[in-house]
Every structure is written in structure tokens, then in C-alpha cells.
Short mmCIF file of C-alpha atoms in Angstrom, two decimals:
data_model
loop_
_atom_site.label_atom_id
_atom_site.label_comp_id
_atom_site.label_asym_id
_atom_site.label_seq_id
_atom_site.Cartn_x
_atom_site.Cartn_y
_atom_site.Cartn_z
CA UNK A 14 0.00 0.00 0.00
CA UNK A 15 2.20 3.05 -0.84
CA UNK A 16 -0.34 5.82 0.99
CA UNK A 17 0.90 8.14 3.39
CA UNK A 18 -1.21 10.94 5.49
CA UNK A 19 0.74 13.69 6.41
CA UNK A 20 -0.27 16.63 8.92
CA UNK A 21 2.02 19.48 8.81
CA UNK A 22 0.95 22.71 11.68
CA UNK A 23 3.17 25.82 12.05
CA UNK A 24 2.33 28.97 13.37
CA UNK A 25 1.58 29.77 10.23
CA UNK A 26 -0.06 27.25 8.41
CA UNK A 27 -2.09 23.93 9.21
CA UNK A 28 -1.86 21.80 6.13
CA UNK A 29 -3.16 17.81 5.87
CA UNK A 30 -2.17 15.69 2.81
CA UNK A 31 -3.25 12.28 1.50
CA UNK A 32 -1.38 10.59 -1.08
CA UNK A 33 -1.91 7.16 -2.68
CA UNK A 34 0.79 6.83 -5.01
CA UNK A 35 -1.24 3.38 -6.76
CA UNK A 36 -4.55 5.71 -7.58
CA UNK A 37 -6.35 7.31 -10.78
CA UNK A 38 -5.37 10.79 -10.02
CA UNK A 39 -8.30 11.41 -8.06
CA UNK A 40 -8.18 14.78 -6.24
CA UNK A 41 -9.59 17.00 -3.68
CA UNK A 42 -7.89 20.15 -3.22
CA UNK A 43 -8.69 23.04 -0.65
CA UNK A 44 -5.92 25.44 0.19
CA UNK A 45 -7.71 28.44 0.24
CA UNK A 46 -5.69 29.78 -3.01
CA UNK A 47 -7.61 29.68 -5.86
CA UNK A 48 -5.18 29.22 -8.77
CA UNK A 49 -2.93 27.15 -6.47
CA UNK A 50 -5.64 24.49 -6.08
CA UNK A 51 -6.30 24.41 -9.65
CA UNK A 52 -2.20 23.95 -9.74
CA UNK A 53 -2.53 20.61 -7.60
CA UNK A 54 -5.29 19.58 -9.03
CA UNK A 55 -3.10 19.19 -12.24
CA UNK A 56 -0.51 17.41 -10.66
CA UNK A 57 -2.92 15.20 -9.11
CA UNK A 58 -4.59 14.05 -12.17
CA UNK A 59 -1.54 13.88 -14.49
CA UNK A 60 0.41 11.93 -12.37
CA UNK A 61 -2.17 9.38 -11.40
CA UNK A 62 -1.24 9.82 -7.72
CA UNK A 63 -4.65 10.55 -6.09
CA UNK A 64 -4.30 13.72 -3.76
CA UNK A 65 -6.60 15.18 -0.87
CA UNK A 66 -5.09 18.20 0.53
CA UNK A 67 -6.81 20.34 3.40
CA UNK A 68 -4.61 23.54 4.27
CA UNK A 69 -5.64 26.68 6.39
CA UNK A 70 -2.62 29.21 6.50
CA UNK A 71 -2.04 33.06 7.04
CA UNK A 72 -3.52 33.97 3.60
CA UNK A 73 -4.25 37.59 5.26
CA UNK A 74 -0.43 38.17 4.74
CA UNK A 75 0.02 36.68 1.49
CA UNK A 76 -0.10 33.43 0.13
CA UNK A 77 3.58 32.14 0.44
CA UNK A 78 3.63 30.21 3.47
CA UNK A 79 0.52 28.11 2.60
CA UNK A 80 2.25 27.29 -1.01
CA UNK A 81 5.55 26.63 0.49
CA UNK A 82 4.44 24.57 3.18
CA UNK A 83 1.84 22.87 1.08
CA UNK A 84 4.99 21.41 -1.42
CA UNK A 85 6.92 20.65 1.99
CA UNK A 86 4.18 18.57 3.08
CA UNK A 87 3.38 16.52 0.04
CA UNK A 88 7.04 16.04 -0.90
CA UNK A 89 6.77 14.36 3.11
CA UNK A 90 4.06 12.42 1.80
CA UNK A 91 5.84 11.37 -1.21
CA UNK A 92 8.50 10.20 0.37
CA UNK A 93 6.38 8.08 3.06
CA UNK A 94 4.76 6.86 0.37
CA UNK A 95 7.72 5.33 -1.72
CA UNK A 96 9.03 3.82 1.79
CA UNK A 97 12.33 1.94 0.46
CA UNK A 98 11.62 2.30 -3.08
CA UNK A 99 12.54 -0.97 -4.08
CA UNK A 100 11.01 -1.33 -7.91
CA UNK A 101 10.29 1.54 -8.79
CA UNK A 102 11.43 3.09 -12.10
CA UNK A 103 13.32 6.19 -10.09
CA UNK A 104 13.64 8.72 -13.05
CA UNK A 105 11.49 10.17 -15.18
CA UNK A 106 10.89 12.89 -18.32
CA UNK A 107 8.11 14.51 -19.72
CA UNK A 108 8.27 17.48 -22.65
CA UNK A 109 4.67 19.17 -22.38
CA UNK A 110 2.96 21.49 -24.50
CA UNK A 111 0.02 23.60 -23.99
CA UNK A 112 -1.04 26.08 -26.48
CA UNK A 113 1.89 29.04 -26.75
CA UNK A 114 4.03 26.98 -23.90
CA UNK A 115 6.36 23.89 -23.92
CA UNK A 116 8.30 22.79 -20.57
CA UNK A 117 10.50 20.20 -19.95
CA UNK A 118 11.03 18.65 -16.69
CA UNK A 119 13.41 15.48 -15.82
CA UNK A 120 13.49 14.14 -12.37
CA UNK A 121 15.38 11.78 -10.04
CA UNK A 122 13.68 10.27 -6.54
CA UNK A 123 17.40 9.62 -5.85
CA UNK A 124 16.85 11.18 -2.07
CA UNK A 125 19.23 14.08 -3.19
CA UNK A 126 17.26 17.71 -3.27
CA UNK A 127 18.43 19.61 -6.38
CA UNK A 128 16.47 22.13 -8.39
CA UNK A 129 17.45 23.18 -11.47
CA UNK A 130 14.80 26.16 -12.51
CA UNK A 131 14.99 27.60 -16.07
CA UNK A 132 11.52 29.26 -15.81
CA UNK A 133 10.67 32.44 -16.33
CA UNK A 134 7.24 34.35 -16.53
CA UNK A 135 6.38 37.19 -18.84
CA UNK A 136 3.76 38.84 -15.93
CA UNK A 137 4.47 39.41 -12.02
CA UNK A 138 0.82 37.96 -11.45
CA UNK A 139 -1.54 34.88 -12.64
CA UNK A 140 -4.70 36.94 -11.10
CA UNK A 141 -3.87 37.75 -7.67
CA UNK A 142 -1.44 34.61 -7.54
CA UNK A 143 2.25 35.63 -7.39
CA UNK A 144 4.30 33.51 -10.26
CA UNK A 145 7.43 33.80 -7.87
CA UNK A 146 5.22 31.22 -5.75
CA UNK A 147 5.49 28.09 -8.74
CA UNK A 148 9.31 28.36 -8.25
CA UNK A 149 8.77 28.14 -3.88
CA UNK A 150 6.28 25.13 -4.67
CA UNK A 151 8.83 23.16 -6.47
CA UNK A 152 11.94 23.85 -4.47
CA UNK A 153 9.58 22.83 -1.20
CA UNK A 154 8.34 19.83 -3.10
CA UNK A 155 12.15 18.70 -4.10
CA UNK A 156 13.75 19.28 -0.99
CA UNK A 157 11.26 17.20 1.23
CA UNK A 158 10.46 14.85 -1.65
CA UNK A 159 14.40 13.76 -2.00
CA UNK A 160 13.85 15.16 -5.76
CA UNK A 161 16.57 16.00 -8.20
CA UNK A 162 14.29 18.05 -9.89
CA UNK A 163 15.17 20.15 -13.21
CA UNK A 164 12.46 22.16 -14.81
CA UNK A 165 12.68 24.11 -18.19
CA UNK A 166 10.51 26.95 -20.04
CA UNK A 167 11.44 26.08 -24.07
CA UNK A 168 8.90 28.50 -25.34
CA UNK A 169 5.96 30.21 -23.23
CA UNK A 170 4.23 33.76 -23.96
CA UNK A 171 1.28 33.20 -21.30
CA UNK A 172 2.41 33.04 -17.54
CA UNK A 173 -1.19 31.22 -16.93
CA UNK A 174 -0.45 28.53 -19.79
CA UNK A 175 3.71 28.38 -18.90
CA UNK A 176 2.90 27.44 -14.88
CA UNK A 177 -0.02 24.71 -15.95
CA UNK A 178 2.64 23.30 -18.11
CA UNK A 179 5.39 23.09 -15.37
CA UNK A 180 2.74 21.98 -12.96
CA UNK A 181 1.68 19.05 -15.60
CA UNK A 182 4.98 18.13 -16.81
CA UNK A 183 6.07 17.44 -13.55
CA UNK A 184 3.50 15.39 -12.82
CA UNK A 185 3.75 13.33 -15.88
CA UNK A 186 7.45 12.66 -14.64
CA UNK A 187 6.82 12.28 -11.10
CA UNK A 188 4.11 9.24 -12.88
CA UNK A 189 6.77 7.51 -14.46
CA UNK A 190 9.42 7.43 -11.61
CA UNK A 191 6.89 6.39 -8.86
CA UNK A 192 5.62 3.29 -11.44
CA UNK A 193 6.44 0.22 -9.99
CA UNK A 194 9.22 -1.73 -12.66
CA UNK A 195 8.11 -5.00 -13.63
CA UNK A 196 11.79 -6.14 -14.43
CA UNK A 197 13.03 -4.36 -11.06
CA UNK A 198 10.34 -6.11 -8.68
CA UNK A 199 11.80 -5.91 -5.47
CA UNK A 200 15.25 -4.28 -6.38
CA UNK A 201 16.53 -0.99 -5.55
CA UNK A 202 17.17 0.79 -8.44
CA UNK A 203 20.45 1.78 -7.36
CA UNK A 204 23.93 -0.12 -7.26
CA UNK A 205 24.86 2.12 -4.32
CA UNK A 206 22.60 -0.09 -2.03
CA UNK A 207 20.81 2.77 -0.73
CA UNK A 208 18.60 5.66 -1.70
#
């Protein structure tokens, strides 16, 4: 069963996440930030990993803390949820295009945080959502996840259409490591011994 629940309470958030790495990309998303929840709701349902998140933070500031701590908490999960991560496929790679944008992202669960971020937007805002805030998601997600993460904007006019695509291609890559390996069953993929 890889599932994990993880609860997650600052002084400045109070965030709840449910993972099941095995689902359909089922997802139930409340974080109080509009555009953010449609964010996870991508990566939910692109990666197949179904996804119930419940977070309450100090939104009356702004909405950093409540995005940050959100990707802390589910790369927690995510790493709960692979336990030893014997047979699994470890990497993955997904080029995605939507409309005017196409982003790469490549990945390693190799328990080593790295991010590599070659996105830039053309507007300060998506709505009222800061773009700055994709970049803190990811960097949150990679460090607590154990990600070697490397994201890249190839073309992108619309900062709306350029964060969906990180969001999905990410997701898509984050699928194909967490598969299990039918030809690794029970192996870490690794020769170190260790992950």
C-alpha cells in the first residue's frame, strides 16, 4: 500500500495531505488559493497519484507560506509513500505542451534535493497569484520529496499557460518514476545499495 497521510501545523499554516501513489489521479484540493488548487489539481490528475489536501494558512499576509508549506508537506508524503523504493522506475521525463508553452522537466527520486529552474514568466501575477510562488512550490516539493528536480521553459508567452505546463509536466514525470518496474520487482534501483 504506498499511501501516506501527512499533517504538517506551524504557526503559520495547518496543512493535511493524503497521497496514494497506486490511484487514478483522483483529487480534492482546498488550500484556500484559488489558482494554487487548480495547480494541484493538475498534478494530481496527471500523475495518477490521487491527492486530498486540506490547508488553512495566514492567507491575510500573502499566500507564500501556505504554497511553500503545502509542497513541503506533500514532498513528506511522497517520500512516506515510496518507503524503500525498491522497484520503482526512479527517473522520469516529460516534454509538455500547452497552447503558446512547452516545458520540460526530468526528475530523479534519488533522495538528493536539487532544483534546477529555467523558468521564467512574462507577468508578475496569474490573477492575484504571485508567479514567484510556482518556483517556492517546487523547491519545497524537491527538498522534502528527495527530488533531483530540473524544470525548463522552451517556449511560453502566457504566464497562466507556462505554470499549468510546469505543474503538468512534472506530474507526468513524477508518474513515471513512482511506477512500480516489472523487471526491477523488489530491487533498488540503485547499485549504491541505498537511496
Amino acid at each position: 500500500m504506498r499511501r501516506a497521510t501527512i499533517t504538517r501545523k506551524t504557526a503559520e499554516t495547518q496543512i493535511e495531505v493524503t497521497l496514494n501513489l497506486d490511484g487514478t489521479g483522483v483529487y480534492d484540493n482546498q488550500t484556500g488559493v484559488g489558482f494554487f488548487d487548480h495547480m494541484l489539481d493538475q498534478l494530481s490528475r496527471h500523475s495518477l497519484i490521487d491527492m486530498t489536501i486540506r490547508a488553512t494558512g495566514d492567507l491575510h499576509i500573502d499566500d507564500h507560506h501556505t504554497v511553500e508549506d503545502t509542497g513541503i508537506a506533500i514532498g513528506q508524503a511522497l517520500t512516506a509513500a515510496l518507503g524503500d523504493k525498491k522497484g520503482i522506475r526512479r527517473y522520469g521525463s516529460f516534454h509538455l505542451a500547452m497552447d503558446d508553452a512547452l516545458i520540460r522537466a526530468a526528475l530523479d527520486l534519488s533522495a538528493r534535493p536539487y532544483l534546477v529552474w529555467n523558468v521564467d514568466f512574462p507577468t508578475q501575477k496569474i490573477g492575484t497569484f504571485d508567479v514567484e510562488l510556482v518556483r517556492e512550490f517546487f523547491q519545497a516539493l524537491a527538498t522534502h520529496g528527495g527530488i533531483t528536480l530540473h524544470v525548463d521553459r522552451i517556449h511560453g508567452l502566457n504566464s497562466h499557460h507556462i505554470a499549468e505546463a510546469a505543474f503538468k509536466a512534472v506530474a507526468r514525470a513524477l508518474r513515471e518514476a513512482v511506477e512500480p518496474d516489472p523487471r526491477m520487482a523488489g530491487v533498488l534501483p540503485s547499485t549504491k545499495g541505498a537511496l
